[in-house]
Amino acid sequence: MRVTMSMLSERLRLNLMTSCDELLKAQHTATTGKRISTPSDDPIGAGKSLSLRSVLSSIDQYARNVDVANSQLSVTSAAMDSVVASVQQLRSLALSAASPALTTEARSNLAIQIDQIAKTLATTGNMQHMGKYIFAGSRSDAAPIVENPAGTPPYLYQGDSSQMSIRVGADSYVAVNVTGDRVFNIGSISAPGAPDIFTTIGTLRDAVLAADITTISAQLGDIDLNLSNMIATRSQVGERLRRLDQSREALLDAKTSTSELLSLNEDADLAEALVALRVRENVYEAAIGTATRLLSVSLAEMLK
Amino acid sequence: MSFLGLDIAISALRANQYALNVTGHNIANASTQGYHRQEAVFLPGTMTSGGATTGQGVPQLGTGVVIETVRRLQSGHMDSQIRHMSQFLGSWSARGESLKQVESMFGEPGGSGLSNVLNRFWNAWEELASNPEDPSARIGVVESGVTLADRFRTLYDGLYEVQVQADQAIENDVMRINTLAHQIATINQELIRAASGQISPNDLLDRRDILLDEMSKLARIQTFGEGGGDFIVSIGGKALVQGSHVTEIAITKGPDGWSQLTHSGDGSVFEPEGGKIMGLIQTRSVTVKSYMDSLNAIASTLVDRVNALHSTGVDSSGNPLGEFFVAGTDASSIRVDPALIALPSKLATSATGRAGDNQLALDIAGIKNEVLIDGTTIGAAYHNLVVHMGANSQEAITQYEVHQVSLDYLKTQRESMAGVSLDEEMINMVKFQQAYNAAARIVSVLDEMIDTVVNRMGVR
């Protein structure tokens, strides 16, 4: 083949440009640590990266949702503990008030304690967490348990029965509240056969002051009905908290595996990238070396 | 004794000097783009009897040498192949460059991309669903909505800008084609004159080839004929240059606002069939347009669905709250209701208006998992668009590289045939120099012989 000077120089220019371009790419991979920096590097891979990142972003959000739900249900659980403890105390007060041997002074003391329990229950029912009334259903901006100005029943429920759910997975929800009507049996029939707890307390107090042993004993049944309703609600909250723990674990696992997939998909093997960079550098150096040697000789210099 | 010998020697002196000049011309143009090496073609002079007789009759004696012509090393076949390849290269390079620009606008996969902004939008709704009473969660939703709308519009405007740039480039390239056509016609005119004056038109042919090479990058061309008057350049199936006559490509504004190209001769639409102009038209009217359409479809689906849910929301007094995105129906116009930006409390979280009701926020956040467009979710539809765009860009890059290799090979072949080899020219230079010296030697030998006849013989 007939070879001309400009063939040599043109080929040299092209080879230099090619190896320089490859050097640039190798440098980019080694410095960013990414195999894919634009979609054209690997269109399918880039699409996969976007999907995996969306999944990761959702997982992170679900994990935050789990934290919110957890904090609210933990507060609810503590409140339920206090409610149950108060009603258990109420029950023992009722038992001791059923004794006919009590003095009038002792009875009025018991009545004060019983009243106090009603106040404690109302306060717990109006418990706030992060500025919202946790037992108010969706009417969370106002206290749900309010004293009845008419006097009977002693307290009214101003919330609603809404269950508020939070998403903790693509298609998985956790209810983060229990409503006061259910807990205190006001305006609902969560403890069938018994009036709401505040009415029961009122009746009990009046009976204690009046030393009406028959009525006191009758209230014990209502207290027990309410108590078992409250304990059931409390274990429901506990069950939700356990589910949240499971969700948290599942999300953590999903996050780990998705991150791994993402890394496999778009991260460069660093050792490989550095070796490739070294090779490209050598090739480029060799190309430059050849360039200086080739273009310096010519027949014209030899002729005299 | 005749002086024929001196004539022969002089013809040799002249021819070799001429050839040396051709060598000089070649060396001078060793680096000239598109130059085809030239070669002085020697031809023996016509025979003569020379006045002598031999036993076999009248012998024939040469009359020296003449330069028959200065031949231009042709590479016609290679030229047309190179032009054929250039058209592909021009087309893919135009598409590749535009698509690189498009890719950088999408900014995927990365933090600034629409995908990430969309994820943040859904997450903001989730956050609001978790804390429906929290004013900062409302602000988060509104702000992420504004960012999302901005990103859609920026991306759409960027794509439109690519179309505008492509359109301008098309106009410039068509004007360039017209300029080149006129230059070729002028050269054809000169070739016609040269043919009548027996002038060797090699360098004119070189110049015409350079112009044709440049034109072939812009659009697919075909050439017919060799000389001046019969030389035809056809483009898009119609004659662009016929001898010294040019039929320009006309640019008008089409109904879609983009430049429309027609043959000025018969007003028919110009189809470039290849080259940079075709690549640009493809980019402008097909590729980038399809991205904009997809983006519009995605944005419209998002707007419709979010609005449909949001408008079922009411405030605490039960008044309906209206739409989230207003006045915009696609990616070019999507915009969050300014009333919401001013007053994030206008954001709907429920259909009951109660502070703790998060159902609507939960539903809107759930749109991300709804199959709404092309059998998939809004996010995945966008991911598919990115994959589609990346594949187009990758194809353009690969095709460009493939055609670049082929073109380099062809150019090397042409250079091998028609390029100037300095080594070869050096050898020719020595060859012509020595032939010249030898011819000069003949002159001095003949001179001595004449001297013998004229001066020595006459003295006796």
XYZ file of N, CA and C in Angstrom, chain B residues 154-245:
276
model
N -38.868 23.622 33.148
C -37.482 23.824 32.728
C -37.078 22.777 31.698
N -37.455 21.536 31.987
C -37.101 20.447 31.084
C -37.784 20.653 29.734
N -39.063 21.010 29.784
C -39.813 21.214 28.549
C -39.212 22.373 27.750
N -38.929 23.482 28.446
C -38.348 24.648 27.767
C -36.993 24.295 27.174
N -36.209 23.503 27.916
C -34.884 23.084 27.429
C -35.016 22.285 26.146
N -35.988 21.380 26.124
C -36.195 20.559 24.929
C -36.646 21.440 23.764
N -37.512 22.394 24.073
C -37.963 23.317 23.023
C -36.762 24.098 22.468
N -35.863 24.493 23.375
C -34.672 25.241 22.964
C -33.815 24.396 22.009
N -33.715 23.096 22.299
C -32.966 22.198 21.406
C -33.613 22.196 20.025
N -34.956 22.191 20.001
C -35.661 22.237 18.717
C -35.344 23.532 17.976
N -35.357 24.649 18.729
C -35.095 25.952 18.108
C -33.683 25.982 17.533
N -32.733 25.486 18.325
C -31.345 25.464 17.853
C -31.209 24.613 16.603
N -31.873 23.436 16.613
C -31.807 22.553 15.450
C -32.386 23.272 14.237
N -33.499 23.987 14.460
C -34.147 24.686 13.357
C -33.228 25.753 12.777
N -32.557 26.484 13.678
C -31.633 27.514 13.201
C -30.474 26.885 12.441
N -29.977 25.769 12.976
C -28.865 25.079 12.310
C -29.298 24.606 10.925
N -30.568 24.149 10.820
C -31.074 23.704 9.513
C -31.028 24.871 8.531
N -31.502 26.034 8.973
C -31.484 27.210 8.089
C -30.061 27.539 7.649
N -29.140 27.570 8.634
C -27.753 27.897 8.306
C -27.171 26.898 7.316
N -27.468 25.616 7.538
C -26.888 24.585 6.683
C -27.470 24.647 5.277
N -28.758 24.971 5.187
C -29.355 25.090 3.859
C -28.738 26.286 3.120
N -28.528 27.369 3.864
C -27.889 28.527 3.220
C -26.479 28.161 2.763
N -25.812 27.360 3.574
C -24.463 26.919 3.226
C -24.505 26.066 1.959
N -25.522 25.196 1.872
C -25.648 24.355 0.673
C -25.833 25.224 -0.558
N -26.666 26.255 -0.419
C -26.884 27.150 -1.554
C -25.588 27.853 -1.945
N -24.820 28.309 -0.948
C -23.543 28.966 -1.227
C -22.604 28.010 -1.953
N -22.524 26.782 -1.405
C -21.648 25.784 -2.017
C -22.078 25.515 -3.456
N -23.408 25.447 -3.676
C -23.924 25.171 -5.012
C -23.473 26.260 -5.989
N -23.538 27.523 -5.525
C -23.118 28.620 -6.401
C -21.632 28.539 -6.696
N -20.840 28.178 -5.667
C -19.395 28.054 -5.887
C -19.103 26.942 -6.886
N -19.844 25.825 -6.755
C -19.639 24.709 -7.689
C -20.012 25.144 -9.100
N -21.113 25.888 -9.226
C -21.551 26.368 -10.540
C -20.486 27.275 -11.158
N -19.886 28.132 -10.324
C -18.826 29.027 -10.816
C -17.643 28.212 -11.333
N -17.282 27.181 -10.581
C -16.171 26.329 -11.007
C -16.520 25.627 -12.313
N -17.773 25.163 -12.409
C -18.200 24.531 -13.657
C -18.045 25.496 -14.832
N -18.418 26.747 -14.599
C -18.267 27.791 -15.628
C -16.810 27.888 -16.079
N -15.910 27.915 -15.072
C -14.480 28.014 -15.388
C -13.995 26.773 -16.115
N -14.564 25.607 -15.737
C -14.165 24.351 -16.387
C -14.554 24.369 -17.858
N -15.736 24.949 -18.138
C -16.183 25.041 -19.535
C -15.182 25.890 -20.332
N -14.764 27.011 -19.722
C -13.790 27.896 -20.369
C -12.452 27.182 -20.545
N -12.031 26.448 -19.477
C -10.750 25.760 -19.511
C -10.730 24.711 -20.616
N -11.855 24.022 -20.787
C -11.921 22.975 -21.796
C -11.694 23.555 -23.185
N -12.256 24.751 -23.448
C -12.077 25.356 -24.763
C -10.658 25.869 -24.931
N -9.998 26.240 -23.842
C -8.653 26.789 -23.947
C -7.556 25.772 -23.709
N -7.917 24.489 -23.628
C -6.938 23.421 -23.456
C -6.091 23.602 -22.193
N -6.670 24.249 -21.214
C -5.930 24.421 -19.970
C -6.206 23.221 -19.071
N -5.174 22.726 -18.395
C -5.369 21.588 -17.503
C -6.115 22.044 -16.252
N -7.324 21.515 -16.001
C -8.179 22.057 -14.933
C -8.038 21.331 -13.591
N -6.882 20.656 -13.384
C -6.747 19.803 -12.195
C -7.121 20.492 -10.889
N -6.564 21.699 -10.706
C -6.768 22.348 -9.414
C -8.217 22.812 -9.239
N -8.875 23.121 -10.367
C -10.303 23.450 -10.296
C -11.109 22.238 -9.841
N -10.718 21.064 -10.381
C -11.417 19.832 -9.991
C -11.227 19.561 -8.502
N -9.998 19.802 -8.031
C -9.738 19.637 -6.593
C -10.670 20.519 -5.773
N -10.772 21.770 -6.207
C -11.598 22.710 -5.437
C -13.063 22.278 -5.445
N -13.509 21.782 -6.601
C -14.898 21.334 -6.677
C -15.118 20.122 -5.772
N -14.109 19.237 -5.736
C -14.249 18.056 -4.877
C -14.354 18.445 -3.406
N -13.551 19.451 -3.013
C -13.615 19.894 -1.610
C -15.013 20.402 -1.288
N -15.574 21.198 -2.219
C -16.925 21.736 -2.000
C -17.955 20.612 -1.915
N -17.788 19.607 -2.788
C -18.727 18.483 -2.776
C -18.603 17.692 -1.480
N -17.354 17.516 -1.017
C -17.147 16.808 0.254
C -17.891 17.523 1.376
N -17.753 18.860 1.390
C -18.404 19.612 2.466
C -19.924 19.476 2.352
N -20.413 19.557 1.112
C -21.860 19.485 0.909
C -22.411 18.126 1.314
N -21.624 17.076 1.095
C -22.120 15.726 1.386
C -22.294 15.504 2.884
N -21.606 16.311 3.711
C -21.842 16.185 5.154
C -23.215 16.757 5.519
N -23.682 17.720 4.726
C -24.923 18.415 5.062
C -26.164 17.669 4.580
N -26.041 17.046 3.394
C -27.186 16.311 2.865
C -26.671 15.284 1.877
N -27.531 14.306 1.582
C -27.105 13.280 0.639
C -27.086 13.889 -0.766
N -25.949 13.766 -1.445
C -25.866 14.298 -2.809
C -25.428 13.191 -3.754
N -25.784 13.378 -5.019
C -25.279 12.480 -6.044
C -24.738 13.350 -7.157
N -23.637 12.901 -7.771
C -23.079 13.693 -8.860
C -23.081 12.857 -10.126
N -23.276 13.547 -11.225
C -23.241 12.894 -12.524
C -22.340 13.719 -13.425
N -21.597 13.064 -14.290
C -20.741 13.766 -15.232
C -19.419 14.132 -14.611
N -18.490 14.561 -15.468
C -17.134 14.831 -15.012
C -16.733 16.279 -15.260
N -17.121 16.792 -16.436
C -16.585 18.074 -16.889
C -17.277 19.254 -16.240
N -17.475 20.316 -17.007
C -18.108 21.506 -16.466
C -19.566 21.563 -16.824
N -19.841 21.589 -18.113
C -21.197 21.799 -18.597
C -22.120 20.655 -18.288
N -21.588 19.435 -18.262
C -22.464 18.282 -18.074
C -22.486 17.811 -16.626
N -21.879 18.600 -15.737
C -21.788 18.153 -14.346
C -23.066 18.488 -13.596
N -23.645 17.440 -12.949
C -24.901 17.641 -12.228
C -24.727 17.214 -10.772
N -25.150 18.079 -9.856
C -25.238 17.674 -8.459
C -26.718 17.562 -8.148
N -27.146 16.349 -7.708
C -28.560 16.245 -7.351
C -28.670 16.052 -5.850
N -29.721 16.628 -5.317
C -29.931 16.591 -3.866
C -31.407 16.348 -3.625
N -31.703 15.375 -2.783
C -33.106 15.033 -2.540
C -33.816 14.640 -3.821
N -33.072 14.055 -4.766
C -33.678 13.568 -5.995
C -33.919 14.635 -7.047
N -33.525 15.890 -6.744
C -33.713 16.966 -7.728
C -32.358 17.616 -7.989
N -32.185 18.156 -9.209
C -30.907 18.783 -9.552
C -30.722 20.066 -8.746
N -29.559 20.182 -8.132
C -29.222 21.406 -7.403
C -28.322 22.263 -8.285
N -27.334 21.616 -8.897
C -26.434 22.307 -9.818
C -26.473 21.546 -11.135
N -26.683 22.311 -12.212
C -26.601 21.723 -13.549
C -25.654 22.591 -14.327
N -24.410 22.120 -14.519
C -23.427 22.971 -15.165
C -23.237 24.234 -14.358
N -23.562 25.366 -14.945
C -23.376 26.627 -14.238
C -24.697 27.160 -13.682
N -25.751 26.299 -13.722
C -27.054 26.752 -13.251
C -27.372 26.157 -11.878
